[in-house]
């Protein structure tokens, strides 16, 4: 049902039933395949369970190809869907615990490995969603679960941490007590989200506080971004000024020309004729004095 509600999945089922079936198997056994790869075990080991594969294949056929679409129409109704979602959360608890226990048997002192295997076992279908989309001919790397975790991936990670702490003795609880508390919480919260139609995680407030406290330091790109934005604004302003109308440009040029005054040529003295006349008169005066 989750696969059928993916964008374009119904069209792929009509074009290529084999690709649709393979995507369904990844949805069902993705956690076991991913955890097997991480533990250096054969990734096709989950497919050796013939009964499980046949049951998953039968349900896949009924959901996609049932006459008059009766199976999907009935299971999509809210009361039955609530029951199926609750059963899914119970299965998630067993998968997470199984992954943590399996890793604990091989790596007793490695908390990180136990958390990773439990997380992969319970939310493997979401963690390998990019590969599953590629099978259907869709490539959306921005939908990577590590970039933007969905609610099932987050709740599975929290469960993996809790069961790891319990298995290593850091959390003083019995296994069945922790399983009961975790399952009740996931079922109740999933039911609340389905009834209210809200996709807001119950950990949104805690995530916001932790992010603002630990990971919201000053960004080294903030100053560069503001400078680039300011430079772009200055460039746009200069472009608008240079692309103004020619009439305004001519008018401003005329005003500047009218404002300029042609300076008068400086008076350098008397004309050359007057200078020659004065020189001749001075010469005659000098000669008359000498004669006397």
mmCIF file of C-alpha atoms in Angstrom:
data_model
loop_
_atom_site.group_PDB
_atom_site.id
_atom_site.type_symbol
_atom_site.label_atom_id
_atom_site.label_comp_id
_atom_site.label_asym_id
_atom_site.label_seq_id
_atom_site.Cartn_x
_atom_site.Cartn_y
_atom_site.Cartn_z
ATOM 1 C CA UNK A 1 0.000 0.000 0.000
ATOM 2 C CA UNK A 2 2.854 2.393 0.755
ATOM 3 C CA UNK A 3 4.418 1.603 -2.605
ATOM 4 C CA UNK A 4 1.164 2.118 -4.485
ATOM 5 C CA UNK A 5 0.769 5.564 -2.961
ATOM 6 C CA UNK A 6 4.169 6.658 -4.266
ATOM 7 C CA UNK A 7 3.968 9.120 -7.204
ATOM 8 C CA UNK A 8 4.010 7.234 -10.488
ATOM 9 C CA UNK A 9 4.032 3.750 -8.926
ATOM 10 C CA UNK A 10 0.639 2.791 -10.351
ATOM 11 C CA UNK A 11 1.754 3.773 -13.868
ATOM 12 C CA UNK A 12 4.926 1.688 -13.481
ATOM 13 C CA UNK A 13 2.819 -1.329 -12.437
ATOM 14 C CA UNK A 14 0.980 -1.121 -15.750
ATOM 15 C CA UNK A 15 4.114 -0.628 -17.844
ATOM 16 C CA UNK A 16 6.505 -3.034 -16.079
ATOM 17 C CA UNK A 17 5.041 -5.488 -13.529
ATOM 18 C CA UNK A 18 8.526 -6.921 -12.885
ATOM 19 C CA UNK A 19 9.917 -3.537 -11.775
ATOM 20 C CA UNK A 20 6.849 -3.026 -9.583
ATOM 21 C CA UNK A 21 7.291 -6.462 -7.979
ATOM 22 C CA UNK A 22 10.978 -5.843 -7.313
ATOM 23 C CA UNK A 23 10.143 -2.500 -5.679
ATOM 24 C CA UNK A 24 7.581 -4.243 -3.489
ATOM 25 C CA UNK A 25 10.147 -6.780 -2.346
ATOM 26 C CA UNK A 26 12.515 -3.955 -1.433
ATOM 27 C CA UNK A 27 9.720 -2.365 0.602
ATOM 28 C CA UNK A 28 9.070 -5.639 2.428
ATOM 29 C CA UNK A 29 12.621 -6.978 2.875
ATOM 30 C CA UNK A 30 14.708 -3.821 2.548
ATOM 31 C CA UNK A 31 15.708 -3.828 6.202
ATOM 32 C CA UNK A 32 16.980 -7.409 6.098
ATOM 33 C CA UNK A 33 18.854 -6.771 2.838
ATOM 34 C CA UNK A 34 20.542 -3.598 4.140
ATOM 35 C CA UNK A 35 21.498 -5.109 7.494
ATOM 36 C CA UNK A 36 22.903 -8.185 5.704
ATOM 37 C CA UNK A 37 25.116 -5.951 3.562
ATOM 38 C CA UNK A 38 26.339 -4.095 6.648
ATOM 39 C CA UNK A 39 27.146 -7.358 8.449
ATOM 40 C CA UNK A 40 28.910 -8.838 5.397
ATOM 41 C CA UNK A 41 26.205 -11.450 4.963
ATOM 42 C CA UNK A 42 24.497 -12.483 1.698
ATOM 43 C CA UNK A 43 21.946 -9.754 0.859
ATOM 44 C CA UNK A 44 19.679 -12.318 -0.825
ATOM 45 C CA UNK A 45 19.343 -14.353 2.373
ATOM 46 C CA UNK A 46 15.860 -12.905 3.134
ATOM 47 C CA UNK A 47 14.633 -14.263 -0.207
ATOM 48 C CA UNK A 48 15.408 -17.811 0.894
ATOM 49 C CA UNK A 49 12.204 -17.746 2.961
ATOM 50 C CA UNK A 50 9.929 -19.012 0.206
ATOM 51 C CA UNK A 51 6.781 -18.705 2.308
ATOM 52 C CA UNK A 52 7.444 -15.046 3.067
ATOM 53 C CA UNK A 53 8.266 -14.217 -0.542
ATOM 54 C CA UNK A 54 5.142 -15.985 -1.841
ATOM 55 C CA UNK A 55 2.947 -14.239 0.731
ATOM 56 C CA UNK A 56 4.437 -10.821 -0.128
ATOM 57 C CA UNK A 57 4.019 -11.523 -3.845
ATOM 58 C CA UNK A 58 0.371 -12.527 -3.365
ATOM 59 C CA UNK A 59 -0.389 -9.341 -1.428
ATOM 60 C CA UNK A 60 1.471 -7.291 -4.071
ATOM 61 C CA UNK A 61 -0.696 -8.769 -6.817
ATOM 62 C CA UNK A 62 -3.938 -8.176 -4.929
ATOM 63 C CA UNK A 63 -3.062 -4.573 -4.098
ATOM 64 C CA UNK A 64 -2.108 -3.663 -7.681
ATOM 65 C CA UNK A 65 -4.090 -6.002 -9.929
ATOM 66 C CA UNK A 66 -7.173 -7.158 -8.034
ATOM 67 C CA UNK A 67 -10.350 -7.004 -10.165
ATOM 68 C CA UNK A 68 -12.324 -3.820 -9.550
ATOM 69 C CA UNK A 69 -9.524 -2.792 -7.146
ATOM 70 C CA UNK A 70 -11.441 -4.329 -4.239
ATOM 71 C CA UNK A 71 -8.468 -5.102 -1.965
ATOM 72 C CA UNK A 72 -6.956 -1.643 -1.980
ATOM 73 C CA UNK A 73 -10.350 0.054 -1.733
ATOM 74 C CA UNK A 74 -11.223 -1.954 1.387
ATOM 75 C CA UNK A 75 -7.864 -1.693 3.117
ATOM 76 C CA UNK A 76 -7.638 2.053 2.443
ATOM 77 C CA UNK A 77 -10.652 2.693 4.678
ATOM 78 C CA UNK A 78 -9.678 4.369 7.939
ATOM 79 C CA UNK A 79 -10.781 1.702 10.503
ATOM 80 C CA UNK A 80 -8.982 -1.139 8.734
ATOM 81 C CA UNK A 81 -6.015 1.058 7.960
ATOM 82 C CA UNK A 82 -5.601 1.895 11.641
ATOM 83 C CA UNK A 83 -5.434 -1.812 12.431
ATOM 84 C CA UNK A 84 -2.866 -2.441 9.704
ATOM 85 C CA UNK A 85 -0.756 0.515 10.859
ATOM 86 C CA UNK A 86 -0.789 -0.790 14.425
ATOM 87 C CA UNK A 87 0.348 -4.204 13.221
ATOM 88 C CA UNK A 88 3.106 -2.527 11.226
ATOM 89 C CA UNK A 89 4.413 -0.745 14.333
ATOM 90 C CA UNK A 90 4.445 -4.018 16.285
ATOM 91 C CA UNK A 91 6.479 -5.586 13.478
ATOM 92 C CA UNK A 92 8.841 -2.620 13.580
ATOM 93 C CA UNK A 93 9.559 -3.260 17.249
ATOM 94 C CA UNK A 94 10.480 -6.876 16.582
ATOM 95 C CA UNK A 95 12.705 -5.892 13.643
ATOM 96 C CA UNK A 96 14.605 -3.279 15.640
ATOM 97 C CA UNK A 97 15.127 -5.624 18.565
ATOM 98 C CA UNK A 98 16.209 -8.411 16.209
ATOM 99 C CA UNK A 99 18.802 -6.183 14.541
ATOM 100 C CA UNK A 100 20.228 -4.967 17.848
ATOM 101 C CA UNK A 101 20.385 -8.510 19.229
ATOM 102 C CA UNK A 102 22.059 -9.798 16.072
ATOM 103 C CA UNK A 103 24.721 -7.090 16.195
ATOM 104 C CA UNK A 104 25.183 -7.585 19.947
ATOM 105 C CA UNK A 105 26.007 -11.252 19.343
ATOM 106 C CA UNK A 106 28.921 -10.281 17.048
ATOM 107 C CA UNK A 107 30.051 -6.927 18.409
ATOM 108 C CA UNK A 108 29.301 -6.872 22.119
ATOM 109 C CA UNK A 109 31.021 -3.602 22.978
ATOM 110 C CA UNK A 110 30.220 -1.570 19.865
ATOM 111 C CA UNK A 111 27.227 0.649 20.559
ATOM 112 C CA UNK A 112 27.445 2.345 17.181
ATOM 113 C CA UNK A 113 27.271 -0.924 15.248
ATOM 114 C CA UNK A 114 24.308 -2.133 17.299
ATOM 115 C CA UNK A 115 22.419 1.116 16.718
ATOM 116 C CA UNK A 116 23.211 1.068 12.994
ATOM 117 C CA UNK A 117 22.082 -2.545 12.497
ATOM 118 C CA UNK A 118 18.902 -2.036 14.513
ATOM 119 C CA UNK A 119 18.128 1.118 12.564
ATOM 120 C CA UNK A 120 18.787 -0.572 9.222
ATOM 121 C CA UNK A 121 16.702 -3.590 10.198
ATOM 122 C CA UNK A 122 13.677 -1.527 11.193
ATOM 123 C CA UNK A 123 13.804 1.269 8.598
ATOM 124 C CA UNK A 124 15.760 -0.290 5.741
ATOM 125 C CA UNK A 125 12.974 0.298 3.243
ATOM 126 C CA UNK A 126 13.208 4.033 3.813
ATOM 127 C CA UNK A 127 17.002 4.159 3.968
ATOM 128 C CA UNK A 128 17.325 2.521 0.543
ATOM 129 C CA UNK A 129 14.428 4.488 -0.934
ATOM 130 C CA UNK A 130 16.706 6.072 -3.545
ATOM 131 C CA UNK A 131 17.633 2.646 -4.919
ATOM 132 C CA UNK A 132 13.995 1.593 -4.868
ATOM 133 C CA UNK A 133 13.037 4.731 -6.801
ATOM 134 C CA UNK A 134 15.778 4.012 -9.307
ATOM 135 C CA UNK A 135 14.199 0.619 -9.978
ATOM 136 C CA UNK A 136 11.009 2.443 -10.936
ATOM 137 C CA UNK A 137 12.909 4.864 -13.177
ATOM 138 C CA UNK A 138 12.857 7.780 -10.735
ATOM 139 C CA UNK A 139 15.972 9.569 -9.526
ATOM 140 C CA UNK A 140 15.455 12.075 -6.713
ATOM 141 C CA UNK A 141 18.623 12.361 -4.609
ATOM 142 C CA UNK A 142 17.098 15.226 -2.638
ATOM 143 C CA UNK A 143 14.675 12.732 -1.036
ATOM 144 C CA UNK A 144 17.503 10.957 0.767
ATOM 145 C CA UNK A 145 16.384 9.966 4.261
ATOM 146 C CA UNK A 146 19.632 11.240 5.760
ATOM 147 C CA UNK A 147 18.918 14.732 4.408
ATOM 148 C CA UNK A 148 15.310 14.858 5.558
ATOM 149 C CA UNK A 149 14.213 12.036 7.822
ATOM 150 C CA UNK A 150 10.642 10.875 7.796
ATOM 151 C CA UNK A 151 8.756 9.955 10.965
ATOM 152 C CA UNK A 152 9.270 6.161 10.612
ATOM 153 C CA UNK A 153 13.012 6.641 10.179
ATOM 154 C CA UNK A 154 13.240 8.888 13.251
ATOM 155 C CA UNK A 155 11.178 6.640 15.504
ATOM 156 C CA UNK A 156 13.181 3.597 14.376
ATOM 157 C CA UNK A 157 16.457 5.339 15.192
ATOM 158 C CA UNK A 158 15.180 6.212 18.672
ATOM 159 C CA UNK A 159 14.109 2.600 19.183
ATOM 160 C CA UNK A 160 17.512 1.344 18.070
ATOM 161 C CA UNK A 161 19.215 3.616 20.612
ATOM 162 C CA UNK A 162 16.892 2.533 23.430
ATOM 163 C CA UNK A 163 17.239 -1.189 22.753
ATOM 164 C CA UNK A 164 21.013 -0.841 22.420
ATOM 165 C CA UNK A 165 21.248 0.853 25.801
ATOM 166 C CA UNK A 166 19.028 -1.857 27.287
ATOM 167 C CA UNK A 167 21.057 -4.704 25.793
ATOM 168 C CA UNK A 168 24.336 -3.257 27.077
ATOM 169 C CA UNK A 169 22.953 -2.645 30.578
ATOM 170 C CA UNK A 170 22.923 1.159 30.475
ATOM 171 C CA UNK A 171 19.120 1.241 30.593
ATOM 172 C CA UNK A 172 17.790 -0.649 33.649
ATOM 173 C CA UNK A 173 14.700 -2.190 32.061
ATOM 174 C CA UNK A 174 13.644 -5.665 31.117
ATOM 175 C CA UNK A 175 13.424 -6.403 27.412
ATOM 176 C CA UNK A 176 9.700 -7.153 27.430
ATOM 177 C CA UNK A 177 8.969 -3.991 29.438
ATOM 178 C CA UNK A 178 10.853 -1.819 26.974
ATOM 179 C CA UNK A 179 9.162 -3.575 24.060
ATOM 180 C CA UNK A 180 5.739 -2.883 25.570
ATOM 181 C CA UNK A 181 6.463 0.791 26.238
ATOM 182 C CA UNK A 182 8.006 1.386 22.838
ATOM 183 C CA UNK A 183 5.226 -0.422 20.957
ATOM 184 C CA UNK A 184 2.448 1.393 22.825
ATOM 185 C CA UNK A 185 4.077 4.741 22.159
ATOM 186 C CA UNK A 186 4.532 4.104 18.442
ATOM 187 C CA UNK A 187 1.035 2.698 17.952
ATOM 188 C CA UNK A 188 -0.683 5.505 19.876
ATOM 189 C CA UNK A 189 1.283 8.229 18.157
ATOM 190 C CA UNK A 190 0.757 6.730 14.706
ATOM 191 C CA UNK A 191 -2.967 6.470 15.386
ATOM 192 C CA UNK A 192 -3.044 10.107 16.520
ATOM 193 C CA UNK A 193 -1.281 11.238 13.369
ATOM 194 C CA UNK A 194 -3.685 9.305 11.142
ATOM 195 C CA UNK A 195 -6.808 10.516 12.926
ATOM 196 C CA UNK A 196 -5.748 14.161 12.976
ATOM 197 C CA UNK A 197 -4.148 14.090 9.534
ATOM 198 C CA UNK A 198 -1.003 15.705 10.944
ATOM 199 C CA UNK A 199 2.516 14.834 9.841
ATOM 200 C CA UNK A 200 4.216 16.773 12.647
ATOM 201 C CA UNK A 201 6.616 14.630 14.619
ATOM 202 C CA UNK A 202 6.170 14.574 18.414
ATOM 203 C CA UNK A 203 9.883 15.338 18.669
ATOM 204 C CA UNK A 204 9.678 18.536 16.619
ATOM 205 C CA UNK A 205 10.005 20.788 19.680
ATOM 206 C CA UNK A 206 12.986 18.876 21.049
ATOM 207 C CA UNK A 207 14.662 18.832 17.637
ATOM 208 C CA UNK A 208 14.236 22.599 17.297
ATOM 209 C CA UNK A 209 15.759 23.288 20.733
ATOM 210 C CA UNK A 210 18.705 20.957 20.142
ATOM 211 C CA UNK A 211 19.364 22.442 16.713
ATOM 212 C CA UNK A 212 19.281 26.047 17.927
ATOM 213 C CA UNK A 213 21.473 25.189 20.903
ATOM 214 C CA UNK A 214 24.152 23.043 19.261
ATOM 215 C CA UNK A 215 24.089 23.500 15.495
ATOM 216 C CA UNK A 216 22.961 27.055 14.707
ATOM 217 C CA UNK A 217 26.316 28.815 14.956
ATOM 218 C CA UNK A 218 27.280 31.788 12.774
ATOM 219 C CA UNK A 219 27.455 30.798 9.155
ATOM 220 C CA UNK A 220 30.681 31.727 7.331
ATOM 221 C CA UNK A 221 28.650 32.276 4.190
ATOM 222 C CA UNK A 222 26.331 34.899 5.668
ATOM 223 C CA UNK A 223 28.725 37.820 5.068
ATOM 224 C CA UNK A 224 29.508 36.671 1.549
ATOM 225 C CA UNK A 225 25.842 36.334 0.776
ATOM 226 C CA UNK A 226 25.038 39.850 2.040
ATOM 227 C CA UNK A 227 27.968 41.342 0.111
ATOM 228 C CA UNK A 228 26.902 39.609 -3.078
ATOM 229 C CA UNK A 229 23.344 40.824 -2.578
ATOM 230 C CA UNK A 230 24.539 44.405 -2.022
ATOM 231 C CA UNK A 231 26.785 44.271 -5.100
ATOM 232 C CA UNK A 232 23.888 43.045 -7.200
ATOM 233 C CA UNK A 233 21.690 45.905 -5.982
ATOM 234 C CA UNK A 234 24.417 48.449 -6.816
ATOM 235 C CA UNK A 235 24.832 46.964 -10.287
ATOM 236 C CA UNK A 236 21.093 47.130 -10.944
ATOM 237 C CA UNK A 237 20.996 50.764 -9.799
ATOM 238 C CA UNK A 238 23.881 51.741 -12.079
ATOM 239 C CA UNK A 239 22.242 49.966 -15.006
ATOM 240 C CA UNK A 240 18.971 51.815 -14.436
ATOM 241 C CA UNK A 241 20.787 55.161 -14.319
ATOM 242 C CA UNK A 242 22.711 54.535 -17.555
ATOM 243 C CA UNK A 243 19.582 53.336 -19.358
ATOM 244 C CA UNK A 244 17.628 56.582 -18.706
ATOM 245 C CA UNK A 245 16.013 58.481 -21.605
ATOM 246 C CA UNK A 246 18.259 60.341 -24.161
ATOM 247 C CA UNK A 247 16.220 63.519 -23.737
ATOM 248 C CA UNK A 248 17.253 63.802 -20.122
ATOM 249 C CA UNK A 249 20.868 63.216 -21.120
ATOM 250 C CA UNK A 250 20.748 65.965 -23.792
ATOM 251 C CA UNK A 251 19.017 68.336 -21.408
ATOM 252 C CA UNK A 252 21.636 67.820 -18.736
ATOM 253 C CA UNK A 253 24.401 68.298 -21.353
ATOM 254 C CA UNK A 254 22.796 71.573 -22.525
ATOM 255 C CA UNK A 255 22.590 72.833 -18.974
ATOM 256 C CA UNK A 256 26.244 72.036 -18.417
ATOM 257 C CA UNK A 257 27.180 73.853 -21.683
ATOM 258 C CA UNK A 258 25.108 76.914 -20.751
ATOM 259 C CA UNK A 259 26.667 77.024 -17.337
ATOM 260 C CA UNK A 260 30.161 77.291 -18.810
ATOM 261 C CA UNK A 261 31.362 80.809 -19.744
ATOM 262 C CA UNK A 262 34.102 81.485 -22.333
ATOM 263 C CA UNK A 263 36.843 83.356 -20.537
ATOM 264 C CA UNK A 264 38.073 86.668 -22.073
ATOM 265 C CA UNK A 265 41.563 86.603 -23.517
ATOM 266 C CA UNK A 266 44.064 88.178 -21.184
ATOM 267 C CA UNK A 267 45.456 91.687 -21.973
ATOM 268 C CA UNK A 268 49.101 91.166 -22.719
ATOM 269 C CA UNK A 269 49.872 94.872 -23.175
ATOM 270 C CA UNK A 270 49.879 97.346 -26.020
ATOM 271 C CA UNK A 271 49.848 96.412 -29.667
ATOM 272 C CA UNK A 272 53.001 95.936 -31.685
ATOM 273 C CA UNK A 273 52.531 99.284 -33.525
ATOM 274 C CA UNK A 274 52.367 101.242 -30.305
ATOM 275 C CA UNK A 275 55.477 99.488 -29.054
ATOM 276 C CA UNK A 276 57.425 100.423 -32.247
ATOM 277 C CA UNK A 277 56.283 104.061 -32.048
ATOM 278 C CA UNK A 278 57.376 104.417 -28.446
ATOM 279 C CA UNK A 279 60.714 102.813 -29.299
ATOM 280 C CA UNK A 280 61.369 105.303 -32.125
ATOM 281 C CA UNK A 281 60.462 108.269 -29.919
ATOM 282 C CA UNK A 282 62.820 107.109 -27.203
ATOM 283 C CA UNK A 283 65.597 106.719 -29.760
ATOM 284 C CA UNK A 284 65.140 110.309 -31.108
ATOM 285 C CA UNK A 285 65.162 111.727 -27.589
ATOM 286 C CA UNK A 286 68.440 109.981 -26.816
ATOM 287 C CA UNK A 287 70.106 111.327 -30.015
ATOM 288 C CA UNK A 288 69.051 114.924 -29.340
ATOM 289 C CA UNK A 289 70.555 114.760 -25.853
ATOM 290 C CA UNK A 290 73.863 113.531 -27.240
ATOM 291 C CA UNK A 291 73.988 116.346 -29.830
ATOM 292 C CA UNK A 292 73.531 118.987 -27.180
#
